[in-house]
Amino acid sequence: MELVSGMMDGSLSYELKNRLQPVLSGFGVQGAANIELKEIPMFEGCSERQLRSIARIMRVFDAPAGTVIARVGEPGNDFYLILDGTVSVDLPVGKSVCLRPGEFFGEMSLLDGNPRSATVVTDTPVRLLVINRENFSVLRREVPDFTQILLVTLSRRVRHAEQHADRVGATSVTL
Ligand code: CMP
């Protein structure tokens, strides 16, 4: 179950809801959650109008260490940008990758519609900026170079995965 979507539609248990704390969403997020969108590298090139569009569609969530944000094999409907804290991406090949503030995850399921490719767990308390599937296209439209940023990141992730596969001696890959 995707944490944010499940929480928003009320389908998660109270205990689970408590683990991913909404800070705010929509207008007012920036001020109330003390977030300077312009200081986030991905949004550096955005105009004031573009930043306002992003502020309208984003939600901000806090989660304690040890929270599973996405689980491999499950459907994924949210894109996450790390504002604070770190997460571990546990890849099915048995390797783990650490992502830090300014980095993002969850883009793959939104791009190809397939289930989550890895499990993502918070290493520390985190603050996440979350964009849902419906609004992902707004991000693509409003953030200059967003497609380029996605492509570069995906290329790096493929490269890392291939290097790891080389090391463990994998002989075939199915795309
Ligand atoms: P998604 O498949 O939607 O959900 C799990 C996420 O983990 C995935 O999107 C990527 O954002 C991230 N991810 C997958 N593979 C890697 C990798 N090799 N390095 C860093 N992050 C990854």
PDB file of C-alpha atoms and ligand atoms in Angstrom:
ATOM      1  CA  MET A   1       0.000   0.000   0.000  1.00  0.00           C
ATOM      2  CA  GLU A   2       1.360   3.386  -0.995  1.00  0.00           C
ATOM      3  CA  LEU A   3       1.646   5.355   2.233  1.00  0.00           C
ATOM      4  CA  VAL A   4       0.607   8.803   1.104  1.00  0.00           C
ATOM      5  CA  SER A   5      -2.267   7.769  -1.158  1.00  0.00           C
ATOM      6  CA  GLY A   6      -3.536   5.325   1.436  1.00  0.00           C
ATOM      7  CA  MET A   7      -3.428   7.963   4.073  1.00  0.00           C
ATOM      8  CA  MET A   8      -5.245  10.520   1.971  1.00  0.00           C
ATOM      9  CA  ASP A   9      -8.109   8.174   1.053  1.00  0.00           C
ATOM     10  CA  GLY A  10      -8.405   6.906   4.620  1.00  0.00           C
ATOM     11  CA  SER A  11      -7.597   3.293   3.770  1.00  0.00           C
ATOM     12  CA  LEU A  12      -4.640   3.012   6.148  1.00  0.00           C
ATOM     13  CA  SER A  13      -4.895   1.997   9.770  1.00  0.00           C
ATOM     14  CA  TYR A  14      -4.571   4.670  12.468  1.00  0.00           C
ATOM     15  CA  GLU A  15      -1.217   3.227  13.536  1.00  0.00           C
ATOM     16  CA  LEU A  16       0.182   3.481  10.021  1.00  0.00           C
ATOM     17  CA  LYS A  17      -1.293   6.928   9.484  1.00  0.00           C
ATOM     18  CA  ASN A  18       0.591   8.103  12.529  1.00  0.00           C
ATOM     19  CA  ARG A  19       3.896   7.179  10.974  1.00  0.00           C
ATOM     20  CA  LEU A  20       3.738   9.582   8.010  1.00  0.00           C
ATOM     21  CA  GLN A  21       2.712  12.961   9.307  1.00  0.00           C
ATOM     22  CA  PRO A  22       1.223  15.480   6.894  1.00  0.00           C
ATOM     23  CA  VAL A  23       2.571  18.944   7.476  1.00  0.00           C
ATOM     24  CA  LEU A  24       0.525  20.817   4.923  1.00  0.00           C
ATOM     25  CA  SER A  25      -0.591  20.793   1.312  1.00  0.00           C
ATOM     26  CA  GLY A  26      -1.540  23.334  -1.311  1.00  0.00           C
ATOM     27  CA  PHE A  27      -1.352  27.114  -0.875  1.00  0.00           C
ATOM     28  CA  GLY A  28       0.521  28.161   2.254  1.00  0.00           C
ATOM     29  CA  VAL A  29       2.784  25.137   2.360  1.00  0.00           C
ATOM     30  CA  GLN A  30       5.907  27.184   1.831  1.00  0.00           C
ATOM     31  CA  GLY A  31       5.331  29.644   4.612  1.00  0.00           C
ATOM     32  CA  ALA A  32       3.743  27.352   7.173  1.00  0.00           C
ATOM     33  CA  ALA A  33       6.243  24.523   6.722  1.00  0.00           C
ATOM     34  CA  ASN A  34       9.093  26.998   6.392  1.00  0.00           C
ATOM     35  CA  ILE A  35      10.113  25.721   2.990  1.00  0.00           C
ATOM     36  CA  GLU A  36      12.016  27.906   0.567  1.00  0.00           C
ATOM     37  CA  LEU A  37      11.245  26.221  -2.739  1.00  0.00           C
ATOM     38  CA  LYS A  38      13.779  28.412  -4.519  1.00  0.00           C
ATOM     39  CA  GLU A  39      16.596  26.959  -2.405  1.00  0.00           C
ATOM     40  CA  ILE A  40      15.852  23.432  -3.605  1.00  0.00           C
ATOM     41  CA  PRO A  41      18.302  22.740  -6.462  1.00  0.00           C
ATOM     42  CA  MET A  42      15.608  21.207  -8.683  1.00  0.00           C
ATOM     43  CA  PHE A  43      13.563  24.433  -8.533  1.00  0.00           C
ATOM     44  CA  GLU A  44      16.442  26.906  -8.871  1.00  0.00           C
ATOM     45  CA  GLY A  45      15.518  27.878 -12.415  1.00  0.00           C
ATOM     46  CA  CYS A  46      11.811  28.405 -11.678  1.00  0.00           C
ATOM     47  CA  SER A  47      10.088  31.767 -11.998  1.00  0.00           C
ATOM     48  CA  GLU A  48       7.836  33.054  -9.194  1.00  0.00           C
ATOM     49  CA  ARG A  49       4.798  31.923 -11.186  1.00  0.00           C
ATOM     50  CA  GLN A  50       6.224  28.441 -11.611  1.00  0.00           C
ATOM     51  CA  LEU A  51       7.046  28.232  -7.895  1.00  0.00           C
ATOM     52  CA  ARG A  52       3.450  29.191  -7.085  1.00  0.00           C
ATOM     53  CA  SER A  53       2.192  26.382  -9.354  1.00  0.00           C
ATOM     54  CA  ILE A  54       4.451  23.888  -7.594  1.00  0.00           C
ATOM     55  CA  ALA A  55       3.374  25.114  -4.148  1.00  0.00           C
ATOM     56  CA  ARG A  56      -0.259  24.527  -5.181  1.00  0.00           C
ATOM     57  CA  ILE A  57       0.236  20.868  -6.066  1.00  0.00           C
ATOM     58  CA  MET A  58       2.750  19.757  -3.460  1.00  0.00           C
ATOM     59  CA  ARG A  59       2.185  18.153  -0.090  1.00  0.00           C
ATOM     60  CA  VAL A  60       4.750  17.942   2.674  1.00  0.00           C
ATOM     61  CA  PHE A  61       5.047  14.893   4.915  1.00  0.00           C
ATOM     62  CA  ASP A  62       7.199  14.100   7.919  1.00  0.00           C
ATOM     63  CA  ALA A  63       8.076  10.501   8.798  1.00  0.00           C
ATOM     64  CA  PRO A  64      10.190   8.992  11.566  1.00  0.00           C
ATOM     65  CA  ALA A  65      13.202   6.761  10.935  1.00  0.00           C
ATOM     66  CA  GLY A  66      12.292   3.236   9.855  1.00  0.00           C
ATOM     67  CA  THR A  67       9.177   4.163   7.850  1.00  0.00           C
ATOM     68  CA  VAL A  68       8.608   2.198   4.648  1.00  0.00           C
ATOM     69  CA  ILE A  69       7.628   4.822   2.085  1.00  0.00           C
ATOM     70  CA  ALA A  70       7.418   2.520  -0.950  1.00  0.00           C
ATOM     71  CA  ARG A  71       7.537  -1.252  -1.184  1.00  0.00           C
ATOM     72  CA  VAL A  72       8.922  -3.241  -4.114  1.00  0.00           C
ATOM     73  CA  GLY A  73       6.217  -4.841  -6.253  1.00  0.00           C
ATOM     74  CA  GLU A  74       3.407  -2.606  -5.009  1.00  0.00           C
ATOM     75  CA  PRO A  75       1.676   0.031  -7.127  1.00  0.00           C
ATOM     76  CA  GLY A  76       3.157   3.515  -6.886  1.00  0.00           C
ATOM     77  CA  ASN A  77       1.267   6.778  -7.233  1.00  0.00           C
ATOM     78  CA  ASP A  78       3.538   9.395  -5.690  1.00  0.00           C
ATOM     79  CA  PHE A  79       6.818  11.146  -6.483  1.00  0.00           C
ATOM     80  CA  TYR A  80       9.000  12.117  -3.505  1.00  0.00           C
ATOM     81  CA  LEU A  81      11.647  14.806  -3.167  1.00  0.00           C
ATOM     82  CA  ILE A  82      13.720  14.635   0.020  1.00  0.00           C
ATOM     83  CA  LEU A  83      13.758  17.956   1.899  1.00  0.00           C
ATOM     84  CA  ASP A  84      15.402  16.688   5.068  1.00  0.00           C
ATOM     85  CA  GLY A  85      16.900  13.398   6.249  1.00  0.00           C
ATOM     86  CA  THR A  86      17.992  10.341   4.309  1.00  0.00           C
ATOM     87  CA  VAL A  87      16.347   7.215   2.919  1.00  0.00           C
ATOM     88  CA  SER A  88      17.671   3.827   1.849  1.00  0.00           C
ATOM     89  CA  VAL A  89      16.604   2.368  -1.466  1.00  0.00           C
ATOM     90  CA  ASP A  90      16.775  -1.407  -1.035  1.00  0.00           C
ATOM     91  CA  LEU A  91      17.195  -2.849  -4.503  1.00  0.00           C
ATOM     92  CA  PRO A  92      15.966  -6.368  -5.342  1.00  0.00           C
ATOM     93  CA  VAL A  93      19.574  -7.325  -6.184  1.00  0.00           C
ATOM     94  CA  GLY A  94      20.410  -7.041  -2.502  1.00  0.00           C
ATOM     95  CA  LYS A  95      22.168  -3.695  -2.735  1.00  0.00           C
ATOM     96  CA  SER A  96      21.154  -0.558  -0.873  1.00  0.00           C
ATOM     97  CA  VAL A  97      21.525   3.050  -2.063  1.00  0.00           C
ATOM     98  CA  CYS A  98      21.335   6.091   0.229  1.00  0.00           C
ATOM     99  CA  LEU A  99      19.440   9.170  -1.027  1.00  0.00           C
ATOM    100  CA  ARG A 100      19.931  12.606   0.545  1.00  0.00           C
ATOM    101  CA  PRO A 101      18.160  15.999   0.600  1.00  0.00           C
ATOM    102  CA  GLY A 102      17.620  17.318  -2.918  1.00  0.00           C
ATOM    103  CA  GLU A 103      17.418  13.786  -4.330  1.00  0.00           C
ATOM    104  CA  PHE A 104      14.165  12.145  -5.356  1.00  0.00           C
ATOM    105  CA  PHE A 105      12.554   8.742  -5.737  1.00  0.00           C
ATOM    106  CA  GLY A 106       9.312   7.191  -6.951  1.00  0.00           C
ATOM    107  CA  GLU A 107       9.646   8.574 -10.472  1.00  0.00           C
ATOM    108  CA  MET A 108       9.916   5.154 -12.144  1.00  0.00           C
ATOM    109  CA  SER A 109       6.400   3.919 -11.347  1.00  0.00           C
ATOM    110  CA  LEU A 110       4.943   7.247 -12.421  1.00  0.00           C
ATOM    111  CA  LEU A 111       6.824   7.146 -15.709  1.00  0.00           C
ATOM    112  CA  ASP A 112       6.203   3.538 -16.765  1.00  0.00           C
ATOM    113  CA  GLY A 113       3.113   2.603 -14.729  1.00  0.00           C
ATOM    114  CA  ASN A 114       4.800  -0.514 -13.343  1.00  0.00           C
ATOM    115  CA  PRO A 115       5.002  -1.450  -9.645  1.00  0.00           C
ATOM    116  CA  ARG A 116       7.713  -0.027  -7.406  1.00  0.00           C
ATOM    117  CA  SER A 117      11.157  -1.278  -8.444  1.00  0.00           C
ATOM    118  CA  ALA A 118      12.627  -1.102  -4.934  1.00  0.00           C
ATOM    119  CA  THR A 119      11.690  -0.659  -1.291  1.00  0.00           C
ATOM    120  CA  VAL A 120      12.385   2.780   0.160  1.00  0.00           C
ATOM    121  CA  VAL A 121      12.822   3.121   3.938  1.00  0.00           C
ATOM    122  CA  THR A 122      13.684   6.215   5.963  1.00  0.00           C
ATOM    123  CA  ASP A 123      17.087   6.035   7.704  1.00  0.00           C
ATOM    124  CA  THR A 124      16.443   9.150   9.800  1.00  0.00           C
ATOM    125  CA  PRO A 125      13.403  11.319  10.472  1.00  0.00           C
ATOM    126  CA  VAL A 126      12.575  12.785   7.059  1.00  0.00           C
ATOM    127  CA  ARG A 127      10.619  15.613   5.522  1.00  0.00           C
ATOM    128  CA  LEU A 128       9.350  14.831   2.042  1.00  0.00           C
ATOM    129  CA  LEU A 129       7.786  16.937  -0.662  1.00  0.00           C
ATOM    130  CA  VAL A 130       5.205  14.709  -2.337  1.00  0.00           C
ATOM    131  CA  ILE A 131       3.557  15.078  -5.753  1.00  0.00           C
ATOM    132  CA  ASN A 132       0.841  12.643  -6.805  1.00  0.00           C
ATOM    133  CA  ARG A 133       0.431  11.001 -10.205  1.00  0.00           C
ATOM    134  CA  GLU A 134      -2.215  13.492 -11.372  1.00  0.00           C
ATOM    135  CA  ASN A 135       0.093  16.420 -10.671  1.00  0.00           C
ATOM    136  CA  PHE A 136       3.317  14.866 -11.930  1.00  0.00           C
ATOM    137  CA  SER A 137       2.645  16.360 -15.372  1.00  0.00           C
ATOM    138  CA  VAL A 138       2.406  19.825 -13.765  1.00  0.00           C
ATOM    139  CA  LEU A 139       5.911  19.316 -12.390  1.00  0.00           C
ATOM    140  CA  ARG A 140       7.120  18.246 -15.812  1.00  0.00           C
ATOM    141  CA  ARG A 141       5.538  21.335 -17.360  1.00  0.00           C
ATOM    142  CA  GLU A 142       6.584  23.904 -14.752  1.00  0.00           C
ATOM    143  CA  VAL A 143      10.117  22.871 -13.774  1.00  0.00           C
ATOM    144  CA  PRO A 144      12.658  23.871 -16.416  1.00  0.00           C
ATOM    145  CA  ASP A 145      14.904  20.926 -17.322  1.00  0.00           C
ATOM    146  CA  PHE A 146      12.798  18.477 -15.277  1.00  0.00           C
ATOM    147  CA  THR A 147      12.847  15.903 -18.073  1.00  0.00           C
ATOM    148  CA  GLN A 148      16.609  16.357 -18.393  1.00  0.00           C
ATOM    149  CA  ILE A 149      17.040  15.916 -14.614  1.00  0.00           C
ATOM    150  CA  LEU A 150      14.956  12.728 -14.738  1.00  0.00           C
ATOM    151  CA  LEU A 151      16.932  11.353 -17.670  1.00  0.00           C
ATOM    152  CA  VAL A 152      20.315  12.057 -16.071  1.00  0.00           C
ATOM    153  CA  THR A 153      19.203  10.488 -12.774  1.00  0.00           C
ATOM    154  CA  LEU A 154      17.747   7.426 -14.476  1.00  0.00           C
ATOM    155  CA  SER A 155      20.939   7.000 -16.520  1.00  0.00           C
ATOM    156  CA  ARG A 156      23.026   7.093 -13.334  1.00  0.00           C
ATOM    157  CA  ARG A 157      20.729   4.578 -11.658  1.00  0.00           C
ATOM    158  CA  VAL A 158      20.949   2.199 -14.621  1.00  0.00           C
ATOM    159  CA  ARG A 159      24.729   2.570 -14.681  1.00  0.00           C
ATOM    160  CA  HIS A 160      24.991   1.776 -10.960  1.00  0.00           C
ATOM    161  CA  ALA A 161      22.656  -1.187 -11.304  1.00  0.00           C
ATOM    162  CA  GLU A 162      24.699  -2.527 -14.235  1.00  0.00           C
ATOM    163  CA  GLN A 163      27.972  -2.125 -12.370  1.00  0.00           C
ATOM    164  CA  HIS A 164      26.497  -4.015  -9.442  1.00  0.00           C
ATOM    165  CA  ALA A 165      25.135  -6.732 -11.737  1.00  0.00           C
ATOM    166  CA  ASP A 166      28.641  -7.076 -13.214  1.00  0.00           C
ATOM    167  CA  ARG A 167      30.109  -7.538  -9.776  1.00  0.00           C
ATOM    168  CA  VAL A 168      27.610 -10.220  -8.740  1.00  0.00           C
ATOM    169  CA  GLY A 169      28.088 -11.978 -12.082  1.00  0.00           C
ATOM    170  CA  ALA A 170      24.542 -11.667 -13.436  1.00  0.00           C
ATOM    171  CA  THR A 171      24.333 -12.974 -17.009  1.00  0.00           C
ATOM    172  CA  SER A 172      20.912 -11.855 -18.268  1.00  0.00           C
ATOM    173  CA  VAL A 173      18.597  -8.903 -17.706  1.00  0.00           C
ATOM    174  CA  THR A 174      14.908  -8.646 -18.626  1.00  0.00           C
ATOM    175  CA  LEU A 175      13.600  -5.114 -19.333  1.00  0.00           C
TER     176      LEU A 175
HETATM  177  P1  CMP B   1       9.914   3.492  -8.174  1.00  0.00           P
HETATM  178  O1  CMP B   1      10.209   2.232  -8.906  1.00  0.00           O
HETATM  179  O2  CMP B   1       8.664   4.214  -8.509  1.00  0.00           O
HETATM  180  O3  CMP B   1       9.948   3.196  -6.596  1.00  0.00           O
HETATM  181  C1  CMP B   1      11.179   2.813  -6.019  1.00  0.00           C
HETATM  182  C2  CMP B   1      12.178   3.881  -6.337  1.00  0.00           C
HETATM  183  O4  CMP B   1      13.508   3.632  -5.938  1.00  0.00           O
HETATM  184  C3  CMP B   1      12.330   4.053  -7.855  1.00  0.00           C
HETATM  185  O5  CMP B   1      11.125   4.504  -8.382  1.00  0.00           O
HETATM  186  C4  CMP B   1      13.502   4.990  -7.918  1.00  0.00           C
HETATM  187  O6  CMP B   1      13.110   6.297  -7.611  1.00  0.00           O
HETATM  188  C5  CMP B   1      14.339   4.443  -6.776  1.00  0.00           C
HETATM  189  N1  CMP B   1      15.407   3.603  -7.329  1.00  0.00           N
HETATM  190  C6  CMP B   1      15.292   2.471  -8.040  1.00  0.00           C
HETATM  191  N2  CMP B   1      16.500   2.013  -8.403  1.00  0.00           N
HETATM  192  C7  CMP B   1      17.394   2.866  -7.897  1.00  0.00           C
HETATM  193  C8  CMP B   1      18.846   2.945  -7.912  1.00  0.00           C
HETATM  194  N3  CMP B   1      19.593   2.032  -8.542  1.00  0.00           N
HETATM  195  N4  CMP B   1      19.428   3.992  -7.300  1.00  0.00           N
HETATM  196  C9  CMP B   1      18.685   4.930  -6.661  1.00  0.00           C
HETATM  197  N5  CMP B   1      17.335   4.893  -6.596  1.00  0.00           N
HETATM  198  C10 CMP B   1      16.695   3.895  -7.212  1.00  0.00           C
END
